[in-house]
Coordinates of C-alpha atoms in Angstrom, one line a residue:
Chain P
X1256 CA -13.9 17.2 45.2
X1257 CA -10.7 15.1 44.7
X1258 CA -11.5 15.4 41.3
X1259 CA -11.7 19.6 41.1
X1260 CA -7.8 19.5 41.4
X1261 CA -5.2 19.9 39.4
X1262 CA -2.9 17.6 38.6
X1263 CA 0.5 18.7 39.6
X1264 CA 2.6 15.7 38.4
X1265 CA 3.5 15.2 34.7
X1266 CA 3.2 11.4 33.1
X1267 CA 5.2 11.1 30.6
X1268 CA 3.3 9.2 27.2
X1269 CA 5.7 6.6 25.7
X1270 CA 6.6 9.9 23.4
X1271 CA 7.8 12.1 26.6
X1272 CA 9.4 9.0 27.6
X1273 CA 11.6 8.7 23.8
X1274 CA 12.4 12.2 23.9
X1275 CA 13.5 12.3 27.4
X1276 CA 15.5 9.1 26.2
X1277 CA 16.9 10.5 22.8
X1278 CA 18.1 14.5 24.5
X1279 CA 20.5 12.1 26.9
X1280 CA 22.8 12.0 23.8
X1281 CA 24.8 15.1 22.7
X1282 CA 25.2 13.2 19.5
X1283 CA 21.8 12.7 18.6
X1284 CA 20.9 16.6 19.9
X1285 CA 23.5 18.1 17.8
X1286 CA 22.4 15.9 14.9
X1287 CA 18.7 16.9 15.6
X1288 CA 19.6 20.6 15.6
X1289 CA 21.6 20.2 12.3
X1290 CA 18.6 18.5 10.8
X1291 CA 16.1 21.4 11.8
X1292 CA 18.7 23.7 10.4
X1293 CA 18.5 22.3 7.5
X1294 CA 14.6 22.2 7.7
X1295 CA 15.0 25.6 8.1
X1296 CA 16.6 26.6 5.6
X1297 CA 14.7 24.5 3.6
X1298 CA 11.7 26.4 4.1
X1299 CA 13.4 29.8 4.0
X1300 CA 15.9 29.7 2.3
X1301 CA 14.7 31.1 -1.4
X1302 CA 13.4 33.8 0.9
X1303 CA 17.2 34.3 1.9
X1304 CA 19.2 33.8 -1.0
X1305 CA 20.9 37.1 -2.0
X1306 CA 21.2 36.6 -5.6
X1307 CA 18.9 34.5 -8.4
X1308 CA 20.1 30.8 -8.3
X1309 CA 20.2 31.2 -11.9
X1310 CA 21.3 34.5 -12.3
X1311 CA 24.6 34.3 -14.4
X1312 CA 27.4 37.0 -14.4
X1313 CA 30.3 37.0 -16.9
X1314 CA 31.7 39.5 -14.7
X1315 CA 32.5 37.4 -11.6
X1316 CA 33.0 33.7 -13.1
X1317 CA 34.8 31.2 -10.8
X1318 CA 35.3 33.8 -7.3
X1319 CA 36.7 32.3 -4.6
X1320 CA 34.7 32.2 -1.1
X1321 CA 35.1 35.4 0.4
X1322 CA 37.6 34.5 2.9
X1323 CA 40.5 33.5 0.5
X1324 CA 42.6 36.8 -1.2
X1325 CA 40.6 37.3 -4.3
X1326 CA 37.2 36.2 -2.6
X1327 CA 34.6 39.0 -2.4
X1328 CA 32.4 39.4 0.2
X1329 CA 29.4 39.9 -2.5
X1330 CA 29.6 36.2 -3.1
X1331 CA 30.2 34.6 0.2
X1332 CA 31.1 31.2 -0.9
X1333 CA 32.3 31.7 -4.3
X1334 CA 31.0 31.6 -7.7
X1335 CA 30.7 28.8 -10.1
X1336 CA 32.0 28.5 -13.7
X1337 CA 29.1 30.9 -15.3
X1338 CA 29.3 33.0 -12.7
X1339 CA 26.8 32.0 -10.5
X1340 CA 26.2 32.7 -6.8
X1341 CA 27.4 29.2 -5.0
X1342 CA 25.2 30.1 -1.5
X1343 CA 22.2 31.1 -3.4
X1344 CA 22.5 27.7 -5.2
X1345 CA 23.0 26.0 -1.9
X1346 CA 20.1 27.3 -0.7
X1347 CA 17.8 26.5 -3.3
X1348 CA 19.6 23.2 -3.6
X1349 CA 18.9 22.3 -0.3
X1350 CA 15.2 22.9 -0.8
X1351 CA 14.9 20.9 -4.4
X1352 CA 16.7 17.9 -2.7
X1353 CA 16.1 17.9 1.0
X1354 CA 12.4 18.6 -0.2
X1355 CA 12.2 16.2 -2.9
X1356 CA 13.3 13.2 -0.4
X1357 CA 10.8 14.2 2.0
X1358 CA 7.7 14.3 -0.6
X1359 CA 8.8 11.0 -2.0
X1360 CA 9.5 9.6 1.1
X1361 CA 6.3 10.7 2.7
X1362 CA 4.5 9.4 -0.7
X1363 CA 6.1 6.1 -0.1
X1364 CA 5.4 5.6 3.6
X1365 CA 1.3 6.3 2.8
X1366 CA 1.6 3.9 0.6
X1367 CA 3.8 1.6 2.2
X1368 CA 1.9 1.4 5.6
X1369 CA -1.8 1.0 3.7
X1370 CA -0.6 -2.4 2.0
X1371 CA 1.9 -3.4 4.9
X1372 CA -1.4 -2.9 7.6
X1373 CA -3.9 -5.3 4.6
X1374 CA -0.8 -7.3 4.9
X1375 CA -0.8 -7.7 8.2
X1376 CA -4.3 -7.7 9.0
X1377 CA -5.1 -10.1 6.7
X1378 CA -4.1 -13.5 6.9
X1379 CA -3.1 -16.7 4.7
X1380 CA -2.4 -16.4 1.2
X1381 CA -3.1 -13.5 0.3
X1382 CA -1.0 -11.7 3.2
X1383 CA 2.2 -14.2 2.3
X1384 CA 1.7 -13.6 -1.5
X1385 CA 1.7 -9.6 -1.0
X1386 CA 4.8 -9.6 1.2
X1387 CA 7.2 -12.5 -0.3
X1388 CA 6.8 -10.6 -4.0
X1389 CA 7.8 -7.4 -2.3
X1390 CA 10.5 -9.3 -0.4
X1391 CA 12.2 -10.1 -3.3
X1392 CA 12.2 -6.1 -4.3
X1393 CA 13.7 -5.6 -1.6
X1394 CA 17.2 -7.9 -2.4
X1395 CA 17.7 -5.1 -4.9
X1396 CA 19.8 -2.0 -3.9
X1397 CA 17.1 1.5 -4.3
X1398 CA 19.2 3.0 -6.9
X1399 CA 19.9 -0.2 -9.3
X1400 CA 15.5 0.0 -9.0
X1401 CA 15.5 3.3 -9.5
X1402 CA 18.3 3.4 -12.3
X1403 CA 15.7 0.9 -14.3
X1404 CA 13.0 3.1 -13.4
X1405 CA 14.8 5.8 -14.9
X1406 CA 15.8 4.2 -18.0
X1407 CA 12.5 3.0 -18.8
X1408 CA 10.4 6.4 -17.4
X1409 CA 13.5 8.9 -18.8
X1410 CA 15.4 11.3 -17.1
X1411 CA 13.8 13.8 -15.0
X1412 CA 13.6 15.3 -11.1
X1413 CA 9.8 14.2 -11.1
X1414 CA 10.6 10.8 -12.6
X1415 CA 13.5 10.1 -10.2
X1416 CA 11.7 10.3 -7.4
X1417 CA 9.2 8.3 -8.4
X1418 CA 11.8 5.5 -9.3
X1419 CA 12.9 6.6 -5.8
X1420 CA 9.9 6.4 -4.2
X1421 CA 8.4 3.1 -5.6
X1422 CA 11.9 1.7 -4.6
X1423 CA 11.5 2.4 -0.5
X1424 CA 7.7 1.3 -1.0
X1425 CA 8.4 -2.6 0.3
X1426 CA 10.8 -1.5 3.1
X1427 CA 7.6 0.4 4.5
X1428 CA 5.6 -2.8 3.5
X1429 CA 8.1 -5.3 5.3
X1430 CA 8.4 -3.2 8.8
X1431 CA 4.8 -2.2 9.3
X1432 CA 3.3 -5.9 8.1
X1433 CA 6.1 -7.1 10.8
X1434 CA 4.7 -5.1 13.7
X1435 CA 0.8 -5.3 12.9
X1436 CA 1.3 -8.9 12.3
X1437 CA 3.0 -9.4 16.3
X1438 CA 0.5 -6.8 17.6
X1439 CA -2.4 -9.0 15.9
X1440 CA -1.4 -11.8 17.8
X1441 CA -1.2 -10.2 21.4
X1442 CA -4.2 -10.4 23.9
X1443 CA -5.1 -6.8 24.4
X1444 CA -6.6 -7.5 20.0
X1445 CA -8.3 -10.3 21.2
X1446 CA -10.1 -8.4 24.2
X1447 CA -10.8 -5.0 21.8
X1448 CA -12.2 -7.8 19.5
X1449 CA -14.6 -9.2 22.4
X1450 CA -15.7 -5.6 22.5
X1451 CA -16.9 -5.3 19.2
X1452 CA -14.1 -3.4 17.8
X1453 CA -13.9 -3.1 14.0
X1454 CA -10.8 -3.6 11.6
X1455 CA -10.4 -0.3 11.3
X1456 CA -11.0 0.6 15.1
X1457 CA -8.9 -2.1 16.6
X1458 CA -5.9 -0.7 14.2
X1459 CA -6.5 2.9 14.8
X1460 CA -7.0 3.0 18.4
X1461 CA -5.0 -0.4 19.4
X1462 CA -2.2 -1.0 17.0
X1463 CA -1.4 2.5 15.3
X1464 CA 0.3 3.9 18.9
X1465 CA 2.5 1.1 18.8
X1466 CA 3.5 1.2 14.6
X1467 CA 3.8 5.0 14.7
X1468 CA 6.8 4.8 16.0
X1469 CA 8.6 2.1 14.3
X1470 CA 7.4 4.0 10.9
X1471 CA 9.4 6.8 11.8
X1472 CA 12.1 4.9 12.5
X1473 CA 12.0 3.5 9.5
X1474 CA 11.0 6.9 7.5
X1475 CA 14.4 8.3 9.1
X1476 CA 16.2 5.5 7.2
X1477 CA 14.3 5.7 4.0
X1478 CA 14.8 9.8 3.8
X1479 CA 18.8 9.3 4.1
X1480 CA 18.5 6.6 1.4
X1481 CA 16.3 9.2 -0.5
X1482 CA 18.7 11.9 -0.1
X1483 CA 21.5 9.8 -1.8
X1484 CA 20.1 8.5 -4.2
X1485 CA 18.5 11.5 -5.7
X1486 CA 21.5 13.4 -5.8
X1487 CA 23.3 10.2 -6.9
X1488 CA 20.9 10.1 -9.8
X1489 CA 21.7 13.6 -10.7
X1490 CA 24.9 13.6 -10.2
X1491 CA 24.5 10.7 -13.0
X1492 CA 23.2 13.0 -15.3
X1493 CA 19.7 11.0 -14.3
X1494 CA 17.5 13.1 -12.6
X1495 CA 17.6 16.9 -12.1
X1496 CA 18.9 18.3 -14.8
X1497 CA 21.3 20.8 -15.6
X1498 CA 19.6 24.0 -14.8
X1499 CA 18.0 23.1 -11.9
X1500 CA 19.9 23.5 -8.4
X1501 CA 20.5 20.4 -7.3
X1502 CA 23.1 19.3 -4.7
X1503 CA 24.2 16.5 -7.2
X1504 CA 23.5 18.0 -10.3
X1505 CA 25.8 21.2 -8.7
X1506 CA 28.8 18.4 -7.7
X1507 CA 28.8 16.8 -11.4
X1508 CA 29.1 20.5 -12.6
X1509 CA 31.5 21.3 -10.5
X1510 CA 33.8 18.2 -11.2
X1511 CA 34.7 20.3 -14.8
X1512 CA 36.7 23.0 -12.6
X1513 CA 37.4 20.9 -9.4
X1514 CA 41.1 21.5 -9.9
X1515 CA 40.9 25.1 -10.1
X1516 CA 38.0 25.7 -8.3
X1517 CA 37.3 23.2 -5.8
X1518 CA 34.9 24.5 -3.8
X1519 CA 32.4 24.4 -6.0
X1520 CA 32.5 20.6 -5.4
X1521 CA 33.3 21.0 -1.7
X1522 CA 30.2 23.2 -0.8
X1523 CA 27.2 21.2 -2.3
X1524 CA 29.6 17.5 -1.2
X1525 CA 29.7 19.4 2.2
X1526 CA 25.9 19.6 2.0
X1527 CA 25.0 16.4 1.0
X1528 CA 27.3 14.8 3.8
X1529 CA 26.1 16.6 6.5
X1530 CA 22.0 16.2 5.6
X1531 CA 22.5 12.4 5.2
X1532 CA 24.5 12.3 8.7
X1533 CA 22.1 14.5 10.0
X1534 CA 18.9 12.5 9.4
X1535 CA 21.2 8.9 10.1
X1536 CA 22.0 10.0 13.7
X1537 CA 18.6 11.3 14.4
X1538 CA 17.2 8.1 13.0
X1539 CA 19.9 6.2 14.9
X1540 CA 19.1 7.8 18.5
X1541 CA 15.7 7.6 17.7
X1542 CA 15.7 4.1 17.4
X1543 CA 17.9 3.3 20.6
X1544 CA 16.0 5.6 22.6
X1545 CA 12.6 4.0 21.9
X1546 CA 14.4 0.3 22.6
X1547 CA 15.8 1.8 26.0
X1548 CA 13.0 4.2 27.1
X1549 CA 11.0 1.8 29.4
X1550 CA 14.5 0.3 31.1
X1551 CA 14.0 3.1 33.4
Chain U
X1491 CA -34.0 -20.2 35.4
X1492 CA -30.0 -19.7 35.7
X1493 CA -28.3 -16.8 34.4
X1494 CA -25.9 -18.5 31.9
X1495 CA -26.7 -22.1 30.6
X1496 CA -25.0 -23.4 28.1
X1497 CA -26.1 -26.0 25.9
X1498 CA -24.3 -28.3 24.1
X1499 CA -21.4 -26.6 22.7
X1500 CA -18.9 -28.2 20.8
X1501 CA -16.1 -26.9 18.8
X1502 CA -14.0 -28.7 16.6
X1503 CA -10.6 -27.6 14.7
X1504 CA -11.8 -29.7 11.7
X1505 CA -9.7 -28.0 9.0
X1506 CA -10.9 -26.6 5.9
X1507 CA -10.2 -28.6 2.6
X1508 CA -6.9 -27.0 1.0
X1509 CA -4.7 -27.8 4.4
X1510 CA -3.3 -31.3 3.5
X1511 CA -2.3 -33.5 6.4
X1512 CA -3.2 -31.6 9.8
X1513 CA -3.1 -34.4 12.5
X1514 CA -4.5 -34.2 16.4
X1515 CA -8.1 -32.3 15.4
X1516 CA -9.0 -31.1 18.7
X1517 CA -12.8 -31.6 19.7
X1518 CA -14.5 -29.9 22.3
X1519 CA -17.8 -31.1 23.8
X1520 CA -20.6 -31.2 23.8
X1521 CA -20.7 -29.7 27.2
X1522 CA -24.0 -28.3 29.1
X1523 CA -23.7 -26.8 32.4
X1524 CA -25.6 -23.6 34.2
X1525 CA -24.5 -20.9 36.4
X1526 CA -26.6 -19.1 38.6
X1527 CA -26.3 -15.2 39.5
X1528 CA -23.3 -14.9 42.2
X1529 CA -22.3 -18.0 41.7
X1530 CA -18.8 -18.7 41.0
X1531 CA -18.0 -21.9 38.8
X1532 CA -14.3 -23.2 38.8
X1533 CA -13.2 -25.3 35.7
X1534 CA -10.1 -27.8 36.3
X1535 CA -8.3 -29.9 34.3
X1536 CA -5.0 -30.9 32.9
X1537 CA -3.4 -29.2 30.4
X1538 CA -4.7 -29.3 27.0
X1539 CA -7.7 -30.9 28.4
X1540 CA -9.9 -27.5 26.8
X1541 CA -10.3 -25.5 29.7
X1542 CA -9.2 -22.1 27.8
X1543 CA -10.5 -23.4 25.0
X1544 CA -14.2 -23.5 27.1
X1545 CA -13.7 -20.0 28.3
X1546 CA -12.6 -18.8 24.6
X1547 CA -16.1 -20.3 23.4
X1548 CA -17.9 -18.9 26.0
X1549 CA -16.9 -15.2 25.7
X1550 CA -17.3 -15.4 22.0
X1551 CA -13.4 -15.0 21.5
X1552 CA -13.5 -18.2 19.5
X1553 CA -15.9 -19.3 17.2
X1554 CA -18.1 -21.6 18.4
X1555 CA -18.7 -24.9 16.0
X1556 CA -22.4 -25.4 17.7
X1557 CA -24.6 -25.2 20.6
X1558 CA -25.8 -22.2 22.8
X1559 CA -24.8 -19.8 25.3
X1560 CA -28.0 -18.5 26.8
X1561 CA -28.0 -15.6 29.4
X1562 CA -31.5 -15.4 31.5
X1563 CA -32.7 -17.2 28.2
X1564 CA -31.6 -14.7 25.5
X1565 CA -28.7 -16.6 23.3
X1566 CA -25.6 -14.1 22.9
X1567 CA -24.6 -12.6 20.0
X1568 CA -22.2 -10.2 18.7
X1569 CA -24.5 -7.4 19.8
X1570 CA -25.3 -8.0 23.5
X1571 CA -22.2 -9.9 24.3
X1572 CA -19.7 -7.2 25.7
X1573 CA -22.5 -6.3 27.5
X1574 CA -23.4 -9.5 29.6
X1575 CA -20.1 -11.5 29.4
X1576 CA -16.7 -10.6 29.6
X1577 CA -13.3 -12.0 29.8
X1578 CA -10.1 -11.6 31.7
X1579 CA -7.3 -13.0 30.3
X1580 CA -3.9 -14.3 32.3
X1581 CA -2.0 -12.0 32.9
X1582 CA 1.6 -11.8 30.7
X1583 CA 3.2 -8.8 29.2
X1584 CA 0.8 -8.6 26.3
X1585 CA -2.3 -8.3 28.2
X1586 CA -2.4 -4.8 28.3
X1587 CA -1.2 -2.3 25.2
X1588 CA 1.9 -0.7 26.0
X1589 CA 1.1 2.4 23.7
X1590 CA -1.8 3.9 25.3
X1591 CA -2.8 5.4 28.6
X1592 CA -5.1 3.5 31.5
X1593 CA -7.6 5.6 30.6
X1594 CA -7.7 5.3 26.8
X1595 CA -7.9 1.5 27.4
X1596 CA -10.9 1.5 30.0
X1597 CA -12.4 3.9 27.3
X1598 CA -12.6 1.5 24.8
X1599 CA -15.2 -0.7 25.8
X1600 CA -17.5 2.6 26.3
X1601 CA -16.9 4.1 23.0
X1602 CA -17.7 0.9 21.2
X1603 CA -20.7 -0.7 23.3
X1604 CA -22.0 2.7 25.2
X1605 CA -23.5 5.9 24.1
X1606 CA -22.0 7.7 27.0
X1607 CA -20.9 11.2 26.3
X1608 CA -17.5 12.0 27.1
X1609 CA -18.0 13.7 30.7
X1610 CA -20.0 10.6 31.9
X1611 CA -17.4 8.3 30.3
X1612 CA -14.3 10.1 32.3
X1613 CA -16.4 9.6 35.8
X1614 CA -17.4 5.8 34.9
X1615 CA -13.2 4.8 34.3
X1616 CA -12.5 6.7 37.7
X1617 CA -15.2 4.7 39.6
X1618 CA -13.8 1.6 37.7
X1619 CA -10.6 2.0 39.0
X1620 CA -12.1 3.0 42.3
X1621 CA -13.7 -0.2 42.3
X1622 CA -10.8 -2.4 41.7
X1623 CA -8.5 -0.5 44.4
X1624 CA -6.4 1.9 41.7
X1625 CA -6.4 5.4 42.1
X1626 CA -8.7 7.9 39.7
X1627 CA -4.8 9.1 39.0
X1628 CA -3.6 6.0 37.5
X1629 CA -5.7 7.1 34.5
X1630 CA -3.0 8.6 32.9
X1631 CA -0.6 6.1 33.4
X1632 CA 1.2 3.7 30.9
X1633 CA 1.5 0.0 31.0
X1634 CA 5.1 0.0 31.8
X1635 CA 4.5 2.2 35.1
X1636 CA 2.0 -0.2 36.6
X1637 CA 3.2 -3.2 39.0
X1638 CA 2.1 -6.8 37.7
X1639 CA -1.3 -6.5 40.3
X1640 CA -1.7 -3.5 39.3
X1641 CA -2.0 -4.3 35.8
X1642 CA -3.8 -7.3 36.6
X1643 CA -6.1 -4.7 38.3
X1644 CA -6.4 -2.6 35.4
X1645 CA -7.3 -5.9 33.4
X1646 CA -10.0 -7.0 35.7
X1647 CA -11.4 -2.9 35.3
X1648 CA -11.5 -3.4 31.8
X1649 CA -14.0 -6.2 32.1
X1650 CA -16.1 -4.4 34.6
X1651 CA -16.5 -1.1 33.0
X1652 CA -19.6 -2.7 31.5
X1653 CA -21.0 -3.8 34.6
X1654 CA -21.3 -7.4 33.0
X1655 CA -23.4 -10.1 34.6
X1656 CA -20.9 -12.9 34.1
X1657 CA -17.2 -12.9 34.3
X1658 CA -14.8 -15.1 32.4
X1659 CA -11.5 -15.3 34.2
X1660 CA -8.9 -17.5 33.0
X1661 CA -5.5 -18.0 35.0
X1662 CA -6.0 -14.6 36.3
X1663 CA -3.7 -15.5 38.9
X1664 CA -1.5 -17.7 37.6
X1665 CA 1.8 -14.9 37.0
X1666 CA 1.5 -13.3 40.5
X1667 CA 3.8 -13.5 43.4
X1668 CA 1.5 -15.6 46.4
X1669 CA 0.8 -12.1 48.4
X1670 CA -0.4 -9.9 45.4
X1671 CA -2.2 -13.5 44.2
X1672 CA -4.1 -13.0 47.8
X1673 CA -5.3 -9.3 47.9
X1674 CA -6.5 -10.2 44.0
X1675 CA -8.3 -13.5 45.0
X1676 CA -9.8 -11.4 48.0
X1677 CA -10.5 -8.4 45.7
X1678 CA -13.0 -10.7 43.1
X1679 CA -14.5 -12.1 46.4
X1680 CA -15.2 -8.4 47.5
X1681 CA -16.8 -7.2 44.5
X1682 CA -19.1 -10.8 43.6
X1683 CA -20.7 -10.1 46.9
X1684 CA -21.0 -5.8 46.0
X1685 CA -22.2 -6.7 42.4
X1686 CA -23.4 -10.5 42.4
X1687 CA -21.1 -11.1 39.6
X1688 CA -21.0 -14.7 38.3
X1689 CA -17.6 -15.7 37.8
X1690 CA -16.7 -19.1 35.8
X1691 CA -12.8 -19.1 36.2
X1692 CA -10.3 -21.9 35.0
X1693 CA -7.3 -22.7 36.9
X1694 CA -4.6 -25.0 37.8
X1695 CA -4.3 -23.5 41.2
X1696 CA -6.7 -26.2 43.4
X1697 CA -6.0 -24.2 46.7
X1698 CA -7.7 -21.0 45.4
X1699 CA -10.8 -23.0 43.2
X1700 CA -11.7 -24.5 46.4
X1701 CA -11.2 -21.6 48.0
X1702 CA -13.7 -19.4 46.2
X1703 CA -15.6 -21.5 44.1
X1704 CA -18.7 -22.9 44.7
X1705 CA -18.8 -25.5 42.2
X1706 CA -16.5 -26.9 40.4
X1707 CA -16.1 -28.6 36.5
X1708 CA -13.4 -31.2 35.4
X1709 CA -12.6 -31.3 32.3
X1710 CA -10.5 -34.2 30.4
X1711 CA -10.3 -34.0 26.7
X1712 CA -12.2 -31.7 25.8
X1713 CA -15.2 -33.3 27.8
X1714 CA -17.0 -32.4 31.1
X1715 CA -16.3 -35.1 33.0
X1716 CA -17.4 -34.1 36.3
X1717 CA -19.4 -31.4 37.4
X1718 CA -20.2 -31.2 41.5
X1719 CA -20.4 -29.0 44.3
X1720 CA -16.6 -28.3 45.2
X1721 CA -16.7 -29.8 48.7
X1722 CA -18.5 -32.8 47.5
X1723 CA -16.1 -32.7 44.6
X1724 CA -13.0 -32.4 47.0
X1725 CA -14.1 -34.9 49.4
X1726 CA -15.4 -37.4 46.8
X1727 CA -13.9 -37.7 43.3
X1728 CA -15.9 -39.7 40.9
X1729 CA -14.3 -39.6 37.0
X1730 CA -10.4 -40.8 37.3
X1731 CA -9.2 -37.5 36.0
X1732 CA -10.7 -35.4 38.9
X1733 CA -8.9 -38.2 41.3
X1734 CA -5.5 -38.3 39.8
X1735 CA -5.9 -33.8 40.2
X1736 CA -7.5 -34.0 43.6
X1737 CA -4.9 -36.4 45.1
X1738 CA -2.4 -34.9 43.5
X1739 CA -3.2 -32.0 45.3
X1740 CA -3.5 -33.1 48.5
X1741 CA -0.5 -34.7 48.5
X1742 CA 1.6 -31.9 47.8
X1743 CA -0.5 -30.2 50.5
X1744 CA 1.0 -32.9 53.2
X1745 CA 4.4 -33.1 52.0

């Protein structure tokens, strides 16, 4: 009968335990709702925009934002130097670069974990070989690698972030072999091992709960880097190109007219700065609240 | 015939031919001894003498370099090992994962060696933990909200769940305060008479193998030197080793 009732008390997983740990911070909550904000608009925002991002009009070229004496309210924050709508670019600018970091980012931590857990698994030469070769990648700032990439792929959106993205791969490598390899050495492998367990079981059902975490972690890190560096490539002249709305792409166009229009620098700048502090924080508080979760 | 015999297993660390210059090859064996059902078999020793190293080759968790393990006659294999022997480790902080419930941990053994279907596999991890004094609640706890017996509970449920015929045990005591040491020392007791388990467990703690065991191995480099009834053993040490360990003991006792 004991068994008929229901249980009335909650047990946290180690997850309810992290966020409990990770909303303590005002810091991390506000930088967690800015982050799913951004998400947001992400997803949304072509749905939103009120204008074509690349709808030019010779009759409105550089309008203030709308709050300033000659700003109109028909372009809320201004228009750029061929007359086009600077929230409408923002919006689709937050969805070409927010979006592309998290593709290439997701791209590179598939990749990443799958050799990092042979790495790991494995043992001896092979494992060393795989893991010192991608150490030495990773002595090498992402955008020199990807600058290289660039130059020898040409310029592109699509061929930044694969530079991008083959440049985070050994970060992903280095922190998952790191954990499988400690894991792999721990007794609760050696008794799922005395059970019959499999490779593959004994890292989906024994080691994966413990990694998933520290991927994440990691994956915070690499998508700020991402973010960066792809608008650092187009603001290069690199990646995106011209047409496209780009957060970089839109601050090296606006750079022309900064003096006499400087918020088409400031806007996209504004953007840029707050999605890489955004996802830093959140990857910060993430990874303190995971270290202090089990303290008490 | 006894339930376990083992016969002349050896191991050796021998390495293979590309490491240049390994010194201090351990060798192990050849050791025979038998265990009966319900019997419990303690294995002493110094340290490094291989008394780990035995349990290790008799679970299977190291490879064996030759001999036999033989369980009512049948030698053990990868496929009817989980089922007939298990092993309990020490217990430290990695003897139990961190990132997944009680109950996923007792379900492992069933997925992988049982056909249960899930309903029956839910009622066999609450009896477990039934059996080893837990509540059917502590199912969906984590590692870190267990108390050291408890977790040494959980690990001793783990190796039940398959209602083995031989348990491995090695320093399961060894990290526990004296009273929670007791009520685990009286727990085994309590379920080798309900189940007529056979334990073989390897300690440093004489006071408990002569408390429970009902014969008792000395080991000393890797070799059995001495294998005797433990009172016989306790009141009479043959081999040097088991004298310099037994009087050793008993002088701390008068002190």
């Amino acid at each position: 009968m004991a068994n008929k009732l229901y249980n009335d008390e909650q047990y946290p997983s180690p997850w309810g335990a992290t966020w409990r740990e990770f909303k303590q911070s005002h810091i991390a909550l506000t930088g967690f709702i800015i982050l799913n904000v951004f998400i947001l608009l992400g997803i949304l925002g072509p749905l939103m925009t009120p204008y074509e991002p690349y709808a030019q009009n010779f009759q409105s070229i550089l309008l203030s934002p709308s709050w300033e004496n000659n700003g109109t309210i028909a372009h809320v924050l201004g228009t750029d130097a061929v007359g086009r709508d600077m929230l409408s670019r923002i919006l689709y600018g937050i969805q070409v670069t927010f979006g592309a970091s998290v593709l290439l980012v997701l791209g590179a931590m598939v990749i990443g974990v799958t050799l990092g857990t042979l790495a790991g698994m494995n043992k001896g030469v092979r494992s060393s070989v795989l893991n010192h070769i991608l150490d030495v990648l990773m002595a090498i700032p992402t955008l020199l690698i990807a600058i290289i990439i660039v130059a020898i792929l040409g310029v592109g959106l699509s061929n930044a972030m694969l530079a991008i993205g083959l440049a985070l791969i050994p970060r992903f490598v280095h922190a998952t072999r790191d954990v499988v390899r400690t894991e792999m050495n721990k007794n609760y492998i050696a008794t799922a091992r005395l059970d019959g367990a499999s490779h593959w079981h004994i890292f989906y059902f024994n080691i994966l709960p413990n990694l998933i975490e520290h991927i994440i972690v990691q994956a915070t890190l690499a998508l700020s880097i991402a973010i960066l560096d792809i608008s650092a490539l187009g603001f290069l002249n690199l990646g995106a190109q011209t047409l496209l709305p780009e957060l970089g792409v839109m601050v090296r166009e606006g750079l022309s007219t900064a003096y006499i229009a400087p918020w088409n620098v400031l806007f996209p700048g504004m953007c840029i700065f707050l999605l890489v502090l955004s996802v830093n924080i959140v990857g910060d508080s993430l990874r303190s609240a995971i270290r202090n979760r089990l303290t008490h | 015939m006894s339930l376990l015999s083992i016969r002349n297993l050896c191991y050796d660390d021998a390495p293979p031919w590309y490491v240049l210059g390994k010194k201090d090859i351990f060798y192990l064996g050849p050791v025979n001894f038998d265990v009966n059902e319900g019997e419990t078999v303690s294995i002493i020793g110094t340290n490094n003498s291989g008394k780990s190293l035995l349990g290790k080759l008799i679970t299977g968790a190291v490879p064996k370099g030759a001999g036999e393990v033989l369980i009512n006659g049948i030698p053990l294999n990868k496929s009817n090992r989980a089922n007939s022997v298990r092993m309990v480790f020490s217990h430290s902080s990695q003897s139990l994962n961190p990132g997944i419930s009680v109950g996923r941990m007792l379900e492992e053994p069933l997925l992988l060696n049982t056909k249960l279907p899930p309903s029956e596999r839910f009622d066999k991890i609450r009896d477990t933990l039934r059996l080893v004094g837990l509540m059917p609640d502590h199912y969906y706890f984590y590692k870190h909200m267990l108390s050291d017996g408890q977790q040494q509970r959980v690990a001793l449920a783990r190796a039940l769940i398959l209602d083995p015929k031989v348990v491995v045990a090695d320093e399961p005591f060894a990290a526990l305060d004296p009273s929670v040491r007791s009520q685990t020392v009286n727990l085994l007791l309590k379920l080798q008479a309900e189940l007529g388990l056979a334990f073989i467990f390897i300690s440093h703690n004489l006071g408990i193998v002569r408390h429970i065991s009902d014969r008792t191995l000395v080991m000393h480099n890797g070799e059995v030197v001495e294998n005797a009834p433990t009172q016989t053993l306790f009141a009479d040490p043959q081999h040097e080793a088991s004298k310099h360990l037994i009087h050793a003991h008993f002088a701390m006792l008068k002190v």
